[in-house]
Amino acid sequence: MVLSAIYILDMKGKVLICRNYRGDIENNVIDKFIGLVMDREDEGQITPLIQTEEAAFAYIKHKNLYVVATTKKNSNIVMIFSLLHKICSVFESYFKDVEEESIRDNFVIIYELLDELVDFGYPQTTDGQILQEYITQEGHRLEVALKPPPAVTNAVSWRPEGLKYRKNEVFLDVIESVDLLAGASGNVLRSEIVGCIKMRVYLSGMPELRLGLNDKVLFESTGRGKSKSVELEDVKFHQCVRLSRFDNDRTISFIPPDGEFELMSYRLNTHVKPLIWIESVIERHAHSRIEYMVKAKSQFKRRSTANNVEIIIPVPSDASAPKFKTTIGHCKYAPELGAIVWNIKSFPGGKEYLMRAHLSLPSVEGDITEGKPPIQVKFEIPYFTTSGIQVRYLKIIEKSGYQALPWVRYITQNGDYQLRTT
């Protein structure tokens, strides 16, 4: 990946910051950028990549700014977009809100950061924590260490050396979000599991960690095909993971960053049985009232419990004077959402609850063409995963041989979880 220059512009296209790394494209090409964007918006062809004879513009919008990279070569455009997002992330780690005013107030440190982030068009050090070790800011004065920290020149750039903890611990969270769209008849129209493994690492020295999952490819290759396993799709790893090792024997081996980070993410495009099923009967009496009978049923194992369940039932925009009756939890009318919100703090598996609601309608004719949005459900189920993914082992290897405590937690929560009523 080679880029020529990076620009930060306001929404009118005025250049706030410009850093030309290679000099192979004139700086004034950016003057055409905002016109090209507006032309495409007028034509309904909004795209984050614009190509002209002079250069290719790759850009992202961040609040009231355009962050633009130009390139003349056949570059890896996905890596360029990744770099633009990383630049915004690094800026946020220095001055929180990245917007026009903060760019003007911090232009000195921004130029220093751009020089460290990219060298002659090639990405260099993009870790905000490491950059803060040797580019520091006090007020508007910049201090640059004479010698960069070892992490920059070290092969393990994401972890500093010499870390020491009195208590060595590793916390690992397997978090799955369930996206689901179901029809009124109970058929699942779309379902997907989006998962990630997040870690908090408090370990001394430079330890190597090895994580084993019930990965289907691994189980089949080792003759355990009949064991319960999960086929992971679209797996993405943190840069610390040795990809060659994973490709060879499916072992997730890595030297972790210090503190909190996301080790990996994955997706399973699979049929998911609704964990919480909602049945609704809606009776509308014109010019008088509308009545709801809503039944909520948990369709997961009895030993599990869903916490902080929130069932959002859309109601007509002209409804008023709500009255509720429920077997558990409490209800409220949320006019700002145009919905009834039924809250159930604790919802054990295999249970069924009922809620009735009565709302008044105006005597004048309302908009009978008003649509019926789906019911939304929010929830969190600890100690449970929909996919069945399991951490089989987490080995911690460090030359001093200290003992460390690994803690593993599983959580399933709602993603885009909707159930149609008609």
PDB file of C-alpha atoms in Angstrom, residues 120-418:
ATOM      1  CA  PHE A 120       7.048   8.047   2.616  1.00  0.00           C
ATOM      2  CA  GLY A 121       3.538   6.789   1.933  1.00  0.00           C
ATOM      3  CA  TYR A 122       3.830   3.573   3.956  1.00  0.00           C
ATOM      4  CA  PRO A 123       1.980   3.044   7.290  1.00  0.00           C
ATOM      5  CA  GLN A 124       4.393   2.867  10.186  1.00  0.00           C
ATOM      6  CA  THR A 125       3.413   3.128  13.888  1.00  0.00           C
ATOM      7  CA  THR A 126      -0.387   3.212  14.212  1.00  0.00           C
ATOM      8  CA  ASP A 127      -0.835   2.219  17.862  1.00  0.00           C
ATOM      9  CA  GLY A 128      -2.016   5.198  19.923  1.00  0.00           C
ATOM     10  CA  GLN A 129      -0.673   3.784  23.205  1.00  0.00           C
ATOM     11  CA  ILE A 130       2.846   3.414  21.794  1.00  0.00           C
ATOM     12  CA  LEU A 131       2.792   6.859  20.174  1.00  0.00           C
ATOM     13  CA  GLN A 132       1.866   8.419  23.520  1.00  0.00           C
ATOM     14  CA  GLU A 133       5.043   6.985  25.031  1.00  0.00           C
ATOM     15  CA  TYR A 134       7.263   9.269  22.973  1.00  0.00           C
ATOM     16  CA  ILE A 135       5.021  11.995  21.562  1.00  0.00           C
ATOM     17  CA  THR A 136       3.541  13.808  24.545  1.00  0.00           C
ATOM     18  CA  GLN A 137       1.558  16.988  24.779  1.00  0.00           C
ATOM     19  CA  GLU A 138       1.407  19.470  27.639  1.00  0.00           C
ATOM     20  CA  GLY A 139      -0.837  22.402  26.794  1.00  0.00           C
ATOM     21  CA  HIS A 140       0.175  23.425  23.298  1.00  0.00           C
ATOM     22  CA  ARG A 141       3.803  22.421  23.760  1.00  0.00           C
ATOM     23  CA  LEU A 142       5.073  19.259  22.136  1.00  0.00           C
ATOM     24  CA  GLU A 143       7.798  17.082  23.587  1.00  0.00           C
ATOM     25  CA  VAL A 144       9.401  14.405  21.463  1.00  0.00           C
ATOM     26  CA  ALA A 145      11.676  11.888  23.124  1.00  0.00           C
ATOM     27  CA  LEU A 146      15.131  11.676  21.615  1.00  0.00           C
ATOM     28  CA  LYS A 147      14.898   7.914  21.458  1.00  0.00           C
ATOM     29  CA  PRO A 148      11.674   6.081  20.634  1.00  0.00           C
ATOM     30  CA  PRO A 149      10.576   3.339  23.073  1.00  0.00           C
ATOM     31  CA  PRO A 150      11.635  -0.233  22.310  1.00  0.00           C
ATOM     32  CA  ALA A 151       8.075  -1.130  21.334  1.00  0.00           C
ATOM     33  CA  VAL A 152       8.426   0.844  18.089  1.00  0.00           C
ATOM     34  CA  THR A 153      11.482  -1.057  16.908  1.00  0.00           C
ATOM     35  CA  ASN A 154      10.560  -4.311  18.610  1.00  0.00           C
ATOM     36  CA  ALA A 155       8.974  -7.158  16.647  1.00  0.00           C
ATOM     37  CA  VAL A 156       6.193  -7.114  19.278  1.00  0.00           C
ATOM     38  CA  SER A 157       5.298  -3.453  18.748  1.00  0.00           C
ATOM     39  CA  TRP A 158       1.959  -3.717  20.567  1.00  0.00           C
ATOM     40  CA  ARG A 159       3.432  -4.635  23.980  1.00  0.00           C
ATOM     41  CA  PRO A 160       6.031  -2.738  26.028  1.00  0.00           C
ATOM     42  CA  GLU A 161       8.794  -4.635  27.805  1.00  0.00           C
ATOM     43  CA  GLY A 162       9.368  -4.818  31.546  1.00  0.00           C
ATOM     44  CA  LEU A 163       5.754  -5.102  32.693  1.00  0.00           C
ATOM     45  CA  LYS A 164       5.301  -6.364  36.265  1.00  0.00           C
ATOM     46  CA  TYR A 165       2.120  -7.261  38.135  1.00  0.00           C
ATOM     47  CA  ARG A 166       1.751  -8.480  41.720  1.00  0.00           C
ATOM     48  CA  LYS A 167      -1.175 -10.660  40.629  1.00  0.00           C
ATOM     49  CA  ASN A 168      -1.068 -12.126  37.126  1.00  0.00           C
ATOM     50  CA  GLU A 169      -4.554 -12.470  35.650  1.00  0.00           C
ATOM     51  CA  VAL A 170      -6.292 -12.886  32.287  1.00  0.00           C
ATOM     52  CA  PHE A 171      -9.999 -12.152  31.727  1.00  0.00           C
ATOM     53  CA  LEU A 172     -11.585 -13.513  28.569  1.00  0.00           C
ATOM     54  CA  ASP A 173     -15.133 -12.622  27.432  1.00  0.00           C
ATOM     55  CA  VAL A 174     -16.886 -14.485  24.622  1.00  0.00           C
ATOM     56  CA  ILE A 175     -19.667 -12.113  23.511  1.00  0.00           C
ATOM     57  CA  GLU A 176     -22.258 -13.084  20.879  1.00  0.00           C
ATOM     58  CA  SER A 177     -24.925 -10.797  19.407  1.00  0.00           C
ATOM     59  CA  VAL A 178     -27.949 -12.392  17.765  1.00  0.00           C
ATOM     60  CA  ASP A 179     -29.422 -10.665  14.697  1.00  0.00           C
ATOM     61  CA  LEU A 180     -32.877 -12.018  13.925  1.00  0.00           C
ATOM     62  CA  LEU A 181     -35.940 -11.111  11.872  1.00  0.00           C
ATOM     63  CA  ALA A 182     -39.008 -13.323  12.320  1.00  0.00           C
ATOM     64  CA  GLY A 183     -42.386 -13.212  10.617  1.00  0.00           C
ATOM     65  CA  ALA A 184     -45.719 -13.040  12.471  1.00  0.00           C
ATOM     66  CA  SER A 185     -46.343 -16.740  11.786  1.00  0.00           C
ATOM     67  CA  GLY A 186     -43.156 -17.725  13.641  1.00  0.00           C
ATOM     68  CA  ASN A 187     -40.897 -18.382  10.665  1.00  0.00           C
ATOM     69  CA  VAL A 188     -37.356 -17.005  10.887  1.00  0.00           C
ATOM     70  CA  LEU A 189     -36.707 -14.811   7.834  1.00  0.00           C
ATOM     71  CA  ARG A 190     -33.115 -13.882   8.642  1.00  0.00           C
ATOM     72  CA  SER A 191     -30.711 -14.831  11.408  1.00  0.00           C
ATOM     73  CA  GLU A 192     -27.026 -14.408  12.116  1.00  0.00           C
ATOM     74  CA  ILE A 193     -24.621 -14.625  15.052  1.00  0.00           C
ATOM     75  CA  VAL A 194     -21.886 -11.991  15.310  1.00  0.00           C
ATOM     76  CA  GLY A 195     -19.315 -12.834  17.958  1.00  0.00           C
ATOM     77  CA  CYS A 196     -16.087 -11.533  19.401  1.00  0.00           C
ATOM     78  CA  ILE A 197     -13.558 -12.530  22.039  1.00  0.00           C
ATOM     79  CA  LYS A 198     -12.418  -9.653  24.222  1.00  0.00           C
ATOM     80  CA  MET A 199      -9.541  -9.880  26.660  1.00  0.00           C
ATOM     81  CA  ARG A 200      -8.137  -7.976  29.598  1.00  0.00           C
ATOM     82  CA  VAL A 201      -4.549  -9.037  30.220  1.00  0.00           C
ATOM     83  CA  TYR A 202      -2.574  -8.184  33.351  1.00  0.00           C
ATOM     84  CA  LEU A 203       0.554 -10.322  32.991  1.00  0.00           C
ATOM     85  CA  SER A 204       4.188  -9.687  33.782  1.00  0.00           C
ATOM     86  CA  GLY A 205       6.966 -10.005  31.242  1.00  0.00           C
ATOM     87  CA  MET A 206       6.465 -11.123  27.654  1.00  0.00           C
ATOM     88  CA  PRO A 207       4.156 -14.168  27.917  1.00  0.00           C
ATOM     89  CA  GLU A 208       2.909 -16.321  25.055  1.00  0.00           C
ATOM     90  CA  LEU A 209      -0.740 -17.341  25.190  1.00  0.00           C
ATOM     91  CA  ARG A 210      -2.361 -20.262  23.365  1.00  0.00           C
ATOM     92  CA  LEU A 211      -6.113 -20.380  23.047  1.00  0.00           C
ATOM     93  CA  GLY A 212      -8.027 -23.500  22.023  1.00  0.00           C
ATOM     94  CA  LEU A 213     -11.637 -23.406  20.798  1.00  0.00           C
ATOM     95  CA  ASN A 214     -14.034 -26.153  19.701  1.00  0.00           C
ATOM     96  CA  ASP A 215     -13.280 -25.209  16.104  1.00  0.00           C
ATOM     97  CA  LYS A 216     -14.894 -27.553  13.560  1.00  0.00           C
ATOM     98  CA  VAL A 217     -11.939 -27.487  11.144  1.00  0.00           C
ATOM     99  CA  LEU A 218      -9.540 -28.409  13.957  1.00  0.00           C
ATOM    100  CA  PHE A 219     -11.785 -31.180  15.290  1.00  0.00           C
ATOM    101  CA  GLU A 220     -12.192 -32.758  11.856  1.00  0.00           C
ATOM    102  CA  SER A 221      -8.462 -32.612  11.138  1.00  0.00           C
ATOM    103  CA  THR A 222      -7.681 -34.343  14.457  1.00  0.00           C
ATOM    104  CA  GLY A 223     -10.329 -37.059  14.082  1.00  0.00           C
ATOM    105  CA  ARG A 224     -12.856 -35.569  16.505  1.00  0.00           C
ATOM    106  CA  GLY A 225     -15.475 -34.713  13.888  1.00  0.00           C
ATOM    107  CA  LYS A 226     -18.340 -36.112  15.964  1.00  0.00           C
ATOM    108  CA  SER A 227     -17.547 -33.884  18.956  1.00  0.00           C
ATOM    109  CA  LYS A 228     -19.576 -30.721  19.433  1.00  0.00           C
ATOM    110  CA  SER A 229     -17.868 -28.046  17.368  1.00  0.00           C
ATOM    111  CA  VAL A 230     -18.516 -24.672  15.708  1.00  0.00           C
ATOM    112  CA  GLU A 231     -17.743 -23.651  12.132  1.00  0.00           C
ATOM    113  CA  LEU A 232     -16.512 -20.066  12.320  1.00  0.00           C
ATOM    114  CA  GLU A 233     -16.848 -17.707   9.336  1.00  0.00           C
ATOM    115  CA  ASP A 234     -15.286 -14.313   8.559  1.00  0.00           C
ATOM    116  CA  VAL A 235     -12.720 -14.671  11.336  1.00  0.00           C
ATOM    117  CA  LYS A 236     -10.686 -11.499  11.979  1.00  0.00           C
ATOM    118  CA  PHE A 237      -7.746 -11.435  14.404  1.00  0.00           C
ATOM    119  CA  HIS A 238      -5.853  -8.774  16.316  1.00  0.00           C
ATOM    120  CA  GLN A 239      -2.405  -8.143  14.831  1.00  0.00           C
ATOM    121  CA  CYS A 240      -0.777 -10.020  17.731  1.00  0.00           C
ATOM    122  CA  VAL A 241      -2.060 -13.422  16.523  1.00  0.00           C
ATOM    123  CA  ARG A 242       0.377 -15.555  14.531  1.00  0.00           C
ATOM    124  CA  LEU A 243      -1.668 -16.123  11.384  1.00  0.00           C
ATOM    125  CA  SER A 244       0.738 -18.683   9.915  1.00  0.00           C
ATOM    126  CA  ARG A 245       0.347 -20.851  13.025  1.00  0.00           C
ATOM    127  CA  PHE A 246      -3.457 -20.605  12.808  1.00  0.00           C
ATOM    128  CA  ASP A 247      -3.413 -21.521   9.114  1.00  0.00           C
ATOM    129  CA  ASN A 248      -1.210 -24.549   9.795  1.00  0.00           C
ATOM    130  CA  ASP A 249      -2.870 -26.161  12.828  1.00  0.00           C
ATOM    131  CA  ARG A 250      -5.710 -23.786  13.872  1.00  0.00           C
ATOM    132  CA  THR A 251      -3.858 -22.833  17.077  1.00  0.00           C
ATOM    133  CA  ILE A 252      -4.498 -19.257  18.227  1.00  0.00           C
ATOM    134  CA  SER A 253      -1.036 -18.316  19.495  1.00  0.00           C
ATOM    135  CA  PHE A 254      -0.090 -14.751  20.470  1.00  0.00           C
ATOM    136  CA  ILE A 255       1.854 -12.405  22.711  1.00  0.00           C
ATOM    137  CA  PRO A 256      -0.953 -10.161  23.990  1.00  0.00           C
ATOM    138  CA  PRO A 257      -1.078  -6.389  24.317  1.00  0.00           C
ATOM    139  CA  ASP A 258      -1.240  -5.085  27.872  1.00  0.00           C
ATOM    140  CA  GLY A 259      -4.720  -4.302  29.156  1.00  0.00           C
ATOM    141  CA  GLU A 260      -7.967  -4.497  27.200  1.00  0.00           C
ATOM    142  CA  PHE A 261      -8.253  -5.460  23.509  1.00  0.00           C
ATOM    143  CA  GLU A 262     -10.361  -7.496  21.084  1.00  0.00           C
ATOM    144  CA  LEU A 263      -8.552 -10.706  20.197  1.00  0.00           C
ATOM    145  CA  MET A 264     -10.858 -11.854  17.394  1.00  0.00           C
ATOM    146  CA  SER A 265     -14.274 -11.503  15.825  1.00  0.00           C
ATOM    147  CA  TYR A 266     -16.319 -14.001  13.844  1.00  0.00           C
ATOM    148  CA  ARG A 267     -19.694 -14.538  12.207  1.00  0.00           C
ATOM    149  CA  LEU A 268     -22.017 -17.518  11.833  1.00  0.00           C
ATOM    150  CA  ASN A 269     -24.651 -17.297   9.119  1.00  0.00           C
ATOM    151  CA  THR A 270     -26.843 -19.947  10.651  1.00  0.00           C
ATOM    152  CA  HIS A 271     -30.467 -20.665  11.496  1.00  0.00           C
ATOM    153  CA  VAL A 272     -31.149 -19.405  15.013  1.00  0.00           C
ATOM    154  CA  LYS A 273     -34.210 -20.389  17.000  1.00  0.00           C
ATOM    155  CA  PRO A 274     -35.639 -17.198  18.588  1.00  0.00           C
ATOM    156  CA  LEU A 275     -34.314 -17.055  22.151  1.00  0.00           C
ATOM    157  CA  ILE A 276     -37.231 -14.882  23.238  1.00  0.00           C
ATOM    158  CA  TRP A 277     -40.400 -15.321  21.214  1.00  0.00           C
ATOM    159  CA  ILE A 278     -43.183 -12.730  21.197  1.00  0.00           C
ATOM    160  CA  GLU A 279     -46.807 -13.367  20.245  1.00  0.00           C
ATOM    161  CA  SER A 280     -49.123 -10.378  19.959  1.00  0.00           C
ATOM    162  CA  VAL A 281     -52.839  -9.858  19.414  1.00  0.00           C
ATOM    163  CA  ILE A 282     -53.778  -6.294  18.501  1.00  0.00           C
ATOM    164  CA  GLU A 283     -57.388  -5.121  18.419  1.00  0.00           C
ATOM    165  CA  ARG A 284     -58.054  -1.669  17.060  1.00  0.00           C
ATOM    166  CA  HIS A 285     -61.458  -0.095  17.648  1.00  0.00           C
ATOM    167  CA  ALA A 286     -61.745   2.914  15.322  1.00  0.00           C
ATOM    168  CA  HIS A 287     -62.199   6.345  16.994  1.00  0.00           C
ATOM    169  CA  SER A 288     -62.109   4.671  20.409  1.00  0.00           C
ATOM    170  CA  ARG A 289     -59.221   2.534  21.635  1.00  0.00           C
ATOM    171  CA  ILE A 290     -56.530   0.018  20.782  1.00  0.00           C
ATOM    172  CA  GLU A 291     -55.809  -3.071  22.893  1.00  0.00           C
ATOM    173  CA  TYR A 292     -52.702  -5.247  22.995  1.00  0.00           C
ATOM    174  CA  MET A 293     -52.189  -8.726  24.382  1.00  0.00           C
ATOM    175  CA  VAL A 294     -48.500  -9.624  24.277  1.00  0.00           C
ATOM    176  CA  LYS A 295     -47.070 -12.994  25.312  1.00  0.00           C
ATOM    177  CA  ALA A 296     -43.305 -13.342  25.853  1.00  0.00           C
ATOM    178  CA  LYS A 297     -41.745 -16.802  25.953  1.00  0.00           C
ATOM    179  CA  SER A 298     -38.102 -17.702  26.670  1.00  0.00           C
ATOM    180  CA  GLN A 299     -36.961 -20.539  24.406  1.00  0.00           C
ATOM    181  CA  PHE A 300     -33.592 -21.347  25.950  1.00  0.00           C
ATOM    182  CA  LYS A 301     -32.598 -23.850  28.640  1.00  0.00           C
ATOM    183  CA  ARG A 302     -34.108 -23.508  32.111  1.00  0.00           C
ATOM    184  CA  ARG A 303     -30.707 -23.212  33.800  1.00  0.00           C
ATOM    185  CA  SER A 304     -30.055 -19.931  31.944  1.00  0.00           C
ATOM    186  CA  THR A 305     -31.627 -16.534  32.687  1.00  0.00           C
ATOM    187  CA  ALA A 306     -31.964 -13.455  30.491  1.00  0.00           C
ATOM    188  CA  ASN A 307     -31.279 -10.187  32.317  1.00  0.00           C
ATOM    189  CA  ASN A 308     -32.636  -6.688  31.674  1.00  0.00           C
ATOM    190  CA  VAL A 309     -35.102  -7.799  29.008  1.00  0.00           C
ATOM    191  CA  GLU A 310     -36.737  -4.882  27.193  1.00  0.00           C
ATOM    192  CA  ILE A 311     -39.642  -5.521  24.821  1.00  0.00           C
ATOM    193  CA  ILE A 312     -40.494  -2.510  22.660  1.00  0.00           C
ATOM    194  CA  ILE A 313     -44.009  -2.659  21.179  1.00  0.00           C
ATOM    195  CA  PRO A 314     -44.802   0.099  18.615  1.00  0.00           C
ATOM    196  CA  VAL A 315     -48.147   1.911  19.065  1.00  0.00           C
ATOM    197  CA  PRO A 316     -50.006   4.472  16.886  1.00  0.00           C
ATOM    198  CA  SER A 317     -48.573   7.970  17.104  1.00  0.00           C
ATOM    199  CA  ASP A 318     -51.952   9.397  18.173  1.00  0.00           C
ATOM    200  CA  ALA A 319     -52.543   6.952  21.069  1.00  0.00           C
ATOM    201  CA  SER A 320     -52.867   8.256  24.630  1.00  0.00           C
ATOM    202  CA  ALA A 321     -54.007   7.444  28.201  1.00  0.00           C
ATOM    203  CA  PRO A 322     -52.171   4.089  28.496  1.00  0.00           C
ATOM    204  CA  LYS A 323     -53.195   1.427  31.005  1.00  0.00           C
ATOM    205  CA  PHE A 324     -51.169  -1.741  31.642  1.00  0.00           C
ATOM    206  CA  LYS A 325     -51.535  -5.104  33.325  1.00  0.00           C
ATOM    207  CA  THR A 326     -48.678  -7.600  33.439  1.00  0.00           C
ATOM    208  CA  THR A 327     -47.729 -10.846  35.216  1.00  0.00           C
ATOM    209  CA  ILE A 328     -44.115  -9.698  35.696  1.00  0.00           C
ATOM    210  CA  GLY A 329     -41.947  -6.612  35.324  1.00  0.00           C
ATOM    211  CA  HIS A 330     -43.299  -3.155  34.613  1.00  0.00           C
ATOM    212  CA  CYS A 331     -44.513  -1.215  31.569  1.00  0.00           C
ATOM    213  CA  LYS A 332     -44.284   2.393  30.520  1.00  0.00           C
ATOM    214  CA  TYR A 333     -45.473   4.428  27.564  1.00  0.00           C
ATOM    215  CA  ALA A 334     -42.568   6.066  25.716  1.00  0.00           C
ATOM    216  CA  PRO A 335     -44.100   8.645  23.323  1.00  0.00           C
ATOM    217  CA  GLU A 336     -40.619   9.671  22.117  1.00  0.00           C
ATOM    218  CA  LEU A 337     -40.232   6.110  20.789  1.00  0.00           C
ATOM    219  CA  GLY A 338     -43.860   5.776  19.754  1.00  0.00           C
ATOM    220  CA  ALA A 339     -43.943   2.539  21.757  1.00  0.00           C
ATOM    221  CA  ILE A 340     -44.788   0.674  24.932  1.00  0.00           C
ATOM    222  CA  VAL A 341     -41.667  -0.559  26.733  1.00  0.00           C
ATOM    223  CA  TRP A 342     -42.080  -3.714  28.829  1.00  0.00           C
ATOM    224  CA  ASN A 343     -39.123  -4.266  31.182  1.00  0.00           C
ATOM    225  CA  ILE A 344     -38.420  -7.660  32.769  1.00  0.00           C
ATOM    226  CA  LYS A 345     -35.350  -7.624  35.018  1.00  0.00           C
ATOM    227  CA  SER A 346     -34.940 -11.413  35.184  1.00  0.00           C
ATOM    228  CA  PHE A 347     -36.432 -13.829  32.626  1.00  0.00           C
ATOM    229  CA  PRO A 348     -35.554 -17.516  33.304  1.00  0.00           C
ATOM    230  CA  GLY A 349     -35.511 -20.074  30.494  1.00  0.00           C
ATOM    231  CA  GLY A 350     -38.679 -21.996  29.702  1.00  0.00           C
ATOM    232  CA  LYS A 351     -40.962 -19.310  31.158  1.00  0.00           C
ATOM    233  CA  GLU A 352     -43.940 -17.485  29.662  1.00  0.00           C
ATOM    234  CA  TYR A 353     -45.327 -14.076  30.681  1.00  0.00           C
ATOM    235  CA  LEU A 354     -48.302 -11.988  29.616  1.00  0.00           C
ATOM    236  CA  MET A 355     -48.874  -8.252  29.261  1.00  0.00           C
ATOM    237  CA  ARG A 356     -52.069  -6.397  28.380  1.00  0.00           C
ATOM    238  CA  ALA A 357     -52.214  -2.746  27.345  1.00  0.00           C
ATOM    239  CA  HIS A 358     -55.114  -0.405  26.630  1.00  0.00           C
ATOM    240  CA  LEU A 359     -54.630   2.977  24.891  1.00  0.00           C
ATOM    241  CA  SER A 360     -57.178   5.563  23.804  1.00  0.00           C
ATOM    242  CA  LEU A 361     -57.450   6.762  20.214  1.00  0.00           C
ATOM    243  CA  PRO A 362     -58.812  10.158  19.102  1.00  0.00           C
ATOM    244  CA  SER A 363     -62.414  10.310  17.961  1.00  0.00           C
ATOM    245  CA  VAL A 364     -61.397  11.889  14.645  1.00  0.00           C
ATOM    246  CA  GLU A 365     -60.191   9.660  11.817  1.00  0.00           C
ATOM    247  CA  GLY A 366     -56.467   8.902  12.073  1.00  0.00           C
ATOM    248  CA  ASP A 367     -54.047   7.842   9.377  1.00  0.00           C
ATOM    249  CA  ILE A 368     -55.201   4.289   8.687  1.00  0.00           C
ATOM    250  CA  THR A 369     -52.275   3.765   6.316  1.00  0.00           C
ATOM    251  CA  GLU A 370     -49.811   4.013   9.210  1.00  0.00           C
ATOM    252  CA  GLY A 371     -47.442   1.049   9.067  1.00  0.00           C
ATOM    253  CA  LYS A 372     -46.901  -1.557  11.768  1.00  0.00           C
ATOM    254  CA  PRO A 373     -43.219  -1.643  12.738  1.00  0.00           C
ATOM    255  CA  PRO A 374     -41.859  -4.881  14.223  1.00  0.00           C
ATOM    256  CA  ILE A 375     -41.508  -5.530  17.942  1.00  0.00           C
ATOM    257  CA  GLN A 376     -37.911  -5.187  19.144  1.00  0.00           C
ATOM    258  CA  VAL A 377     -36.379  -7.173  21.985  1.00  0.00           C
ATOM    259  CA  LYS A 378     -33.267  -6.348  23.999  1.00  0.00           C
ATOM    260  CA  PHE A 379     -31.656  -8.827  26.396  1.00  0.00           C
ATOM    261  CA  GLU A 380     -28.453 -10.243  27.853  1.00  0.00           C
ATOM    262  CA  ILE A 381     -27.947 -13.899  28.807  1.00  0.00           C
ATOM    263  CA  PRO A 382     -24.774 -14.573  30.848  1.00  0.00           C
ATOM    264  CA  TYR A 383     -22.970 -17.946  30.883  1.00  0.00           C
ATOM    265  CA  PHE A 384     -24.551 -18.846  27.528  1.00  0.00           C
ATOM    266  CA  THR A 385     -23.653 -18.811  23.828  1.00  0.00           C
ATOM    267  CA  THR A 386     -26.062 -19.413  20.964  1.00  0.00           C
ATOM    268  CA  SER A 387     -23.420 -20.927  18.685  1.00  0.00           C
ATOM    269  CA  GLY A 388     -22.090 -23.360  21.292  1.00  0.00           C
ATOM    270  CA  ILE A 389     -18.538 -21.990  21.039  1.00  0.00           C
ATOM    271  CA  GLN A 390     -16.337 -23.081  23.948  1.00  0.00           C
ATOM    272  CA  VAL A 391     -12.912 -22.153  25.241  1.00  0.00           C
ATOM    273  CA  ARG A 392     -11.224 -25.549  25.623  1.00  0.00           C
ATOM    274  CA  TYR A 393      -8.019 -24.192  27.102  1.00  0.00           C
ATOM    275  CA  LEU A 394      -5.990 -21.028  27.633  1.00  0.00           C
ATOM    276  CA  LYS A 395      -2.299 -21.742  28.216  1.00  0.00           C
ATOM    277  CA  ILE A 396       0.024 -19.037  29.537  1.00  0.00           C
ATOM    278  CA  ILE A 397       3.733 -19.604  28.901  1.00  0.00           C
ATOM    279  CA  GLU A 398       6.321 -17.210  30.383  1.00  0.00           C
ATOM    280  CA  LYS A 399      10.031 -17.864  30.950  1.00  0.00           C
ATOM    281  CA  SER A 400       9.873 -17.043  34.678  1.00  0.00           C
ATOM    282  CA  GLY A 401       7.232 -19.781  35.073  1.00  0.00           C
ATOM    283  CA  TYR A 402       4.761 -17.800  37.207  1.00  0.00           C
ATOM    284  CA  GLN A 403       1.229 -19.052  37.783  1.00  0.00           C
ATOM    285  CA  ALA A 404      -1.594 -16.974  36.276  1.00  0.00           C
ATOM    286  CA  LEU A 405      -5.346 -17.126  36.744  1.00  0.00           C
ATOM    287  CA  PRO A 406      -7.469 -17.208  33.567  1.00  0.00           C
ATOM    288  CA  TRP A 407     -11.133 -16.210  33.910  1.00  0.00           C
ATOM    289  CA  VAL A 408     -13.592 -17.050  31.106  1.00  0.00           C
ATOM    290  CA  ARG A 409     -17.076 -15.574  30.755  1.00  0.00           C
ATOM    291  CA  TYR A 410     -19.773 -16.146  28.089  1.00  0.00           C
ATOM    292  CA  ILE A 411     -22.470 -13.614  27.185  1.00  0.00           C
ATOM    293  CA  THR A 412     -25.236 -13.685  24.566  1.00  0.00           C
ATOM    294  CA  GLN A 413     -27.041 -10.439  23.814  1.00  0.00           C
ATOM    295  CA  ASN A 414     -29.429  -9.047  21.251  1.00  0.00           C
ATOM    296  CA  GLY A 415     -28.191  -7.514  18.052  1.00  0.00           C
ATOM    297  CA  ASP A 416     -30.790  -6.373  15.519  1.00  0.00           C
ATOM    298  CA  TYR A 417     -33.576  -8.546  16.993  1.00  0.00           C
ATOM    299  CA  GLN A 418     -37.038  -7.923  15.491  1.00  0.00           C
TER     300      GLN A 418
END
